[in-house]
Coordinates of C-alpha atoms in Angstrom, one line a residue:
X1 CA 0.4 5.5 -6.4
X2 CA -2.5 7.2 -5.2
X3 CA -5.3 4.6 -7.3
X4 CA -5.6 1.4 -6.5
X5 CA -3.5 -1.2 -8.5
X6 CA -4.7 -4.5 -8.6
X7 CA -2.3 -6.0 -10.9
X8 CA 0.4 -4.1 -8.1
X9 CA -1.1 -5.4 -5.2
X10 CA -2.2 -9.2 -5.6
X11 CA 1.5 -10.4 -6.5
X12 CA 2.3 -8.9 -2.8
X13 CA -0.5 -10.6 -1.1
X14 CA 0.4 -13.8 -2.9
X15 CA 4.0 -13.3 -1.9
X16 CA 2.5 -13.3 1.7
X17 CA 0.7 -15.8 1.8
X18 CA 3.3 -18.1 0.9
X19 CA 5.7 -17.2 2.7
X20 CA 3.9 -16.3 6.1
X21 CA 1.0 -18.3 5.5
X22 CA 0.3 -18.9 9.8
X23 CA 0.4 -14.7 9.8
X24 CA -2.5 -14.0 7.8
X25 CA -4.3 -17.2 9.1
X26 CA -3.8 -15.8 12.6
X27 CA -5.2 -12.3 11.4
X28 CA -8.1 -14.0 8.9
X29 CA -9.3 -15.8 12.0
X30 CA -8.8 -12.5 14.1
X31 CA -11.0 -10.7 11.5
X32 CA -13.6 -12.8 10.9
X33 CA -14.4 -13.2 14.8
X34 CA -15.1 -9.7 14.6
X35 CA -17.3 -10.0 11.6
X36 CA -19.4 -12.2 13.6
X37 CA -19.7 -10.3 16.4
X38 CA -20.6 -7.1 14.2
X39 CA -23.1 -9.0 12.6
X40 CA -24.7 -10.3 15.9
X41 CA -24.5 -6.7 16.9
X42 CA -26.6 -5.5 13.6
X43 CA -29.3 -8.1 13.7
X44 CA -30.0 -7.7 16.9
X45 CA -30.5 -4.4 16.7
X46 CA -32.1 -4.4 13.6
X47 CA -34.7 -6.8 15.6
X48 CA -34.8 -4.1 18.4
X49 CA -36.3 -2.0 15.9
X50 CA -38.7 -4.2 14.0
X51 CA -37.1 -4.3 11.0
X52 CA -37.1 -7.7 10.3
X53 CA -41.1 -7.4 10.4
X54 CA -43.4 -6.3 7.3
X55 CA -47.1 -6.8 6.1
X56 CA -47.9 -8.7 4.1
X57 CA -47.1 -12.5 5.3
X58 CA -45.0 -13.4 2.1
X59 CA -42.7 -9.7 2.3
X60 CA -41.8 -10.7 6.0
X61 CA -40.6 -14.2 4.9
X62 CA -38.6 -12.4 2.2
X63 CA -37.1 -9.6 4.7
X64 CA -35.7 -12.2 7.2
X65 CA -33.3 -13.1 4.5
X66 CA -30.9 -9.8 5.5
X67 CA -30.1 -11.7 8.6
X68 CA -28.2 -14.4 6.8
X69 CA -27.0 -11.5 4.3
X70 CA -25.6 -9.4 6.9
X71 CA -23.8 -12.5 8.5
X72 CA -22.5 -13.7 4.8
X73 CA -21.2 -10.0 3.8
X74 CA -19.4 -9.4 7.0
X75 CA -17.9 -12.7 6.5
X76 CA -16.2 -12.0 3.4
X77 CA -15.6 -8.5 4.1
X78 CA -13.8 -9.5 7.6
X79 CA -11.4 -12.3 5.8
X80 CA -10.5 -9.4 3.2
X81 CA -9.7 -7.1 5.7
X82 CA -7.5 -9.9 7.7
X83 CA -5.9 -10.7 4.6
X84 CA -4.7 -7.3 3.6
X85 CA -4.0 -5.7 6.8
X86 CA -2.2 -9.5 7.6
X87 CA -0.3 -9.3 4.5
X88 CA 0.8 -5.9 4.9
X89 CA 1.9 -6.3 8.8
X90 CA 3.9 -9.3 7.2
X91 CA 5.8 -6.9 4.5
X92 CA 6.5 -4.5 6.9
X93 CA 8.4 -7.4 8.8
X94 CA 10.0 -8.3 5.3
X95 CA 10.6 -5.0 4.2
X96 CA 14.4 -5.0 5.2
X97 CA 15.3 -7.9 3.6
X98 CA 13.5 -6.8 0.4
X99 CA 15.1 -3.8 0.2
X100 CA 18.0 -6.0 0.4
X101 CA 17.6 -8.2 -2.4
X102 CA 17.1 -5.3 -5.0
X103 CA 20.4 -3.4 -3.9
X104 CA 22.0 -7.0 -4.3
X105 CA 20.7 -7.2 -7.4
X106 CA 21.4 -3.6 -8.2
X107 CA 24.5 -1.7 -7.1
X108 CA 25.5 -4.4 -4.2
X109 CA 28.2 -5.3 -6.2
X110 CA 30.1 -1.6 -6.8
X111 CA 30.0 -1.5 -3.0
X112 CA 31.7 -4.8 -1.8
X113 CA 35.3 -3.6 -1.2
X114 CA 37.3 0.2 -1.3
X115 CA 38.5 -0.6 -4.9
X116 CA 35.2 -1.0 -6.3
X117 CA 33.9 2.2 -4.5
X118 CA 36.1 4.6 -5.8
X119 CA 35.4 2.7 -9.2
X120 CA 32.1 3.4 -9.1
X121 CA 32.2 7.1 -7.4
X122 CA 35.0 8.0 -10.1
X123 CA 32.6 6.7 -13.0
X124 CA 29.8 8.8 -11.5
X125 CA 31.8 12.3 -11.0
X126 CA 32.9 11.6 -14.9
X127 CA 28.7 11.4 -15.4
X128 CA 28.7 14.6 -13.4
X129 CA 31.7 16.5 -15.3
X130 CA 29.8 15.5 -18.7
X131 CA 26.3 16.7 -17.2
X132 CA 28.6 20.2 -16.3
X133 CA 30.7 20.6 -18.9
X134 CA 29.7 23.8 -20.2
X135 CA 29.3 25.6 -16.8
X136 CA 30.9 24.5 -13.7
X137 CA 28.7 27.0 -11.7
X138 CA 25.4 25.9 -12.9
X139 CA 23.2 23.5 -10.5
X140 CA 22.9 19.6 -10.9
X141 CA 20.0 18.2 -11.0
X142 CA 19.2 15.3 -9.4
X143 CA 17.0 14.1 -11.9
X144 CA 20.0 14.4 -14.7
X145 CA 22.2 12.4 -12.3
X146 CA 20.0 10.0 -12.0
X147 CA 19.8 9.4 -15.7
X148 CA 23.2 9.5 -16.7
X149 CA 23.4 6.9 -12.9
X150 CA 20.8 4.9 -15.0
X151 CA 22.7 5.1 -18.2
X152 CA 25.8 3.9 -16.9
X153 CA 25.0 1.3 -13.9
X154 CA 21.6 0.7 -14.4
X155 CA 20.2 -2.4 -13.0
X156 CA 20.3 -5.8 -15.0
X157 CA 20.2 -8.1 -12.2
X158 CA 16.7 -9.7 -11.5
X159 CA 16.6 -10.5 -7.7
X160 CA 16.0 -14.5 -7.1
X161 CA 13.0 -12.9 -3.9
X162 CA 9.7 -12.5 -6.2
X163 CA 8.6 -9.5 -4.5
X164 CA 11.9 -7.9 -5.3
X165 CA 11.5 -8.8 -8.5
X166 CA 8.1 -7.3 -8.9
X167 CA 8.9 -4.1 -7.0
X168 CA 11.9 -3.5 -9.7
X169 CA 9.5 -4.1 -12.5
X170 CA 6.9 -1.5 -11.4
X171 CA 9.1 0.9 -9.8
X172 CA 12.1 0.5 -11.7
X173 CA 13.0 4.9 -12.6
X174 CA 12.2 5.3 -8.5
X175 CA 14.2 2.6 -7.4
X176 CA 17.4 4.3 -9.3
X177 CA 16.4 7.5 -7.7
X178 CA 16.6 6.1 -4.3
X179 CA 19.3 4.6 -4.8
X180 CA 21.3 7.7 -6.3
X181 CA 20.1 9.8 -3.0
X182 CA 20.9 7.2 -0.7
X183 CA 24.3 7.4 -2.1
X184 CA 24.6 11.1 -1.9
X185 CA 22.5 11.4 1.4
X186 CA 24.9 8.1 3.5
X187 CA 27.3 10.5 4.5
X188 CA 26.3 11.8 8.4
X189 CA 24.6 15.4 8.3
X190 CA 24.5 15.4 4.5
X191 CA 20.6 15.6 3.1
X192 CA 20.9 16.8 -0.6
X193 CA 17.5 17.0 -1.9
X194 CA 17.0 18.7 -5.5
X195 CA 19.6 19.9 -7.3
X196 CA 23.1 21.0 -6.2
X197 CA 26.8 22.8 -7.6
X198 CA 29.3 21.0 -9.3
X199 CA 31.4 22.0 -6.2
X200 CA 29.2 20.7 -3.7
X201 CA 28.8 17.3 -5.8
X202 CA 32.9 17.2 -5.9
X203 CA 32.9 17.5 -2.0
X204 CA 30.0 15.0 -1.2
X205 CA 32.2 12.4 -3.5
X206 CA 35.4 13.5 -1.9
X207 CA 33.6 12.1 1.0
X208 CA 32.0 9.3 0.1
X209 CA 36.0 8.1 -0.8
X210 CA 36.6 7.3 2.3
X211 CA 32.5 6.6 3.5
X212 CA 32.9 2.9 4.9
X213 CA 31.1 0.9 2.4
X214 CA 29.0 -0.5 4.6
X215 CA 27.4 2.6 5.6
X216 CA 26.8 3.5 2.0
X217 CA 24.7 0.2 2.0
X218 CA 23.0 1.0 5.0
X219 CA 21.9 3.9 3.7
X220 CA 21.0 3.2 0.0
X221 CA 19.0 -0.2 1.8
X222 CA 17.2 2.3 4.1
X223 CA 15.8 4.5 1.1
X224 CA 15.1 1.5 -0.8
X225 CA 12.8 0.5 2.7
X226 CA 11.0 3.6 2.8
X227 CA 9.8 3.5 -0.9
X228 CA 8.9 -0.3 -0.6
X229 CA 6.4 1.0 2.7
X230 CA 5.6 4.0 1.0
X231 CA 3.8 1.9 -2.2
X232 CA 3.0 -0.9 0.1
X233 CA 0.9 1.6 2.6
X234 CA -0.8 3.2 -0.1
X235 CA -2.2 0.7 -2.0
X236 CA -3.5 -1.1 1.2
X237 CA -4.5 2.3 2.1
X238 CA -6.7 2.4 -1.0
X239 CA -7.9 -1.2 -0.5
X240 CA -9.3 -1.3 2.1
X241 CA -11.0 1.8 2.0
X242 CA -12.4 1.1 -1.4
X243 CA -13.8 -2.0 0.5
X244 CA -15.3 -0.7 3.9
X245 CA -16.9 1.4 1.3
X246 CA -18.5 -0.9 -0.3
X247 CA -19.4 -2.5 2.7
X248 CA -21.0 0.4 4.2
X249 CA -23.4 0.7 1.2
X250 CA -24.6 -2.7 1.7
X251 CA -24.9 -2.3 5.1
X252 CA -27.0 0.7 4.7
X253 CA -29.5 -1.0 2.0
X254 CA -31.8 -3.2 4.9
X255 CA -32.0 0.2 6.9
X256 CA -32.9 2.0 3.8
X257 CA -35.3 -0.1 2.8
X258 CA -36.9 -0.5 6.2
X259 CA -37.5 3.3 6.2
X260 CA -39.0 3.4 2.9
X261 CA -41.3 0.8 3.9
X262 CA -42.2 2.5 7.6
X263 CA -42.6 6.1 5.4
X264 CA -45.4 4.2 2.9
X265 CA -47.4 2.0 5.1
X266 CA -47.1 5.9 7.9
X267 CA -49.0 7.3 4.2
X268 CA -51.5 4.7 3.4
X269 CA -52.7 4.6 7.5
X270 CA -52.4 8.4 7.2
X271 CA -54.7 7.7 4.1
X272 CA -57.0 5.4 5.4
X273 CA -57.8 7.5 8.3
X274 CA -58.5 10.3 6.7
X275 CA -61.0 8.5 4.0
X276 CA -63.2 7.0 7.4

C-alpha cells in the first residue's frame, strides 16, 4: 500500500464528498485562503528581489506572467490539499461505522446470539483439527487458519455503504485476516500474533464459548478500523506528498530562471567591461 493508487483512492474521495459535502467545503475554503496568502507572500518577495524585472522591454512583459502563475498554481494545489486532507478527516469520522458495515456483511451474522457462536467456533476448531491432523504438537499458522476461515465462512455479502463495498473488493484476503485475529485476539489479555499450538488454539476457543458476543464484535470491528485507517493514511500519505512535490518544482522554476538570467547578463557586463 506503499504507491499511490488512484483507482483506490478516488472512489473514497467521491464517497466523501457526498456524503460530507459541507466538510470538505469548509476545508477547500480553509485551503485555498492559505493558497492566497502564500502566493501574496511569494510575489512579493519575488518583487523584493527584482525578479519580476528583465532587459529587454518584451522579456519583462513576458516575466510578469509568473505572478498570475504563482496565484493560479497555488490555487489548485490549495483546493487539492483541502480536498484530501478534508476527505480523509471525514473517514476517520466514518471509519467506525465502515468497519461496521463489512463485519455486517461478513461474519455479523455467526455472532448474533450464544447458539450461533458456538456454531461458528465449533466449525472453526473442526478447520483447526483438519489443519493438525497429523501432529497435534506442531504450530498453527495463522495464515492456514485464515484460509481454511476463508474456505468455510468467507464473505458473500456485499455491504449496501459503497465504501464498504469498495474496501472488501480491494482488500478482501486482509479483511479475513483481521477478522480471524480479532476473533482470536477479543478475549482480555490474549494477543496471538503468528502462529500458535493446537493446545493453545483449543484454550483460546474454550474461551471464546463463553466471550459475550458482543465483545467478539467489538473487537473484530476494532481490527477491521485500524486496517480501514491504515490504507486510508497511506494513500493520502502518498497523495499529497506526490503533490507538494510537484508543487515545489514549479515553485522553484521563476527562481531558477531568475538566477540564470542574473548569472548571464553578471557575464556579458563582466564581458563588456573587460573589452572597453
Amino acid at each position: 500500500m506503499e504507491n499511490l493508487d488512484w483507482d483506490s483512492i478516488y472512489p473514497a474521495v467521491l464517497y466523501i464528498i457526498k456524503n460530507y459535502p459541507l466538510t470538505i467545503f469548509l476545508y477547500c475554503v480553509v485551503f485555498f485562503i492559505a493558497g492566497l496568502l502564500m502566493s501574496l507572500v511569494l510575489t512579493l518577495l519575488m518583487r523584493k528581489y527584482k525578479a519580476f524585472s528583465r532587459v529587454p522591454k518584451y522579456y519583462n512583459w513576458l516575466v510578469k506572467l509568473y505572478i498570475p502563475a504563482i496565484f493560479i498554481v497555488n490555487s489548485i494545489v490549495s483546493l487539492q490539499l483541502g480536498l484530501f486532507l478534508g476527505s480523509y478527516e471525514a473517514l476517520k469520522k466514518d471509519s467506525f461505522s465502515i468497519s461496521a458495515q463489512i463485519y455486517s456483511s461478513g461474519v455479523g451474522s455467526v455472532f448474533k446470539d450464544q447458539k450461533a457462536k458456538a456454531e461458528f467456533i465449533g466449525g472453526v476448531r473442526a478447520a483447526v483439527s483438519e489443519i493438525n491432523r497429523n501432529n497435534e504438537e506442531a504450530k498453527i499458522k495463522i495464515t492456514d487458519l485464515v484460509r481454511a476461515y476463508d474456505t468455510k465462512y468467507g464473505m458473500i455479502n456485499q455491504p449496501k455503504n459503497r465504501m464498504a463495498s469498495w474496501l472488501m473488493n480491494q482488500y478482501g484476503d486482509r479483511i479475513n485476516t483481521v477478522i480471524v485475529y480479532g476473533i482470536l485476539n477479543s478475549i482480555p489479555n490474549v494477543e496471538v500474533t503468528a502462529d500458535l499450538s493446537y493446545h493453545e488454539f483449543d484454550k483460546i476457543t474454550k474461551q471464546l464459548m463463553v466471550l459475550n458476543p458482543d465483545d467478539i464484535e467489538k473487537s473484530i470491528i476494532e481490527k477491521l478500523q485500524n486496517l480501514l485507517l491504515m490504507a486510508l493514511k497511506s494513500q493520502f500519505k502518498t497523495m499529497v506528498g506526490s503533490l507538494l512535490m510537484l508543487w515545489g518544482i514549479l515553485m522553484i522554476i521563476p527562481w531558477l530562471e531568475f538566477w540564470i538570467y542574473t548569472y548571464i547578463v553578471k557575464r556579458m557586463t563582466n564581458r563588456n567591461n573587460q573589452i572597453k
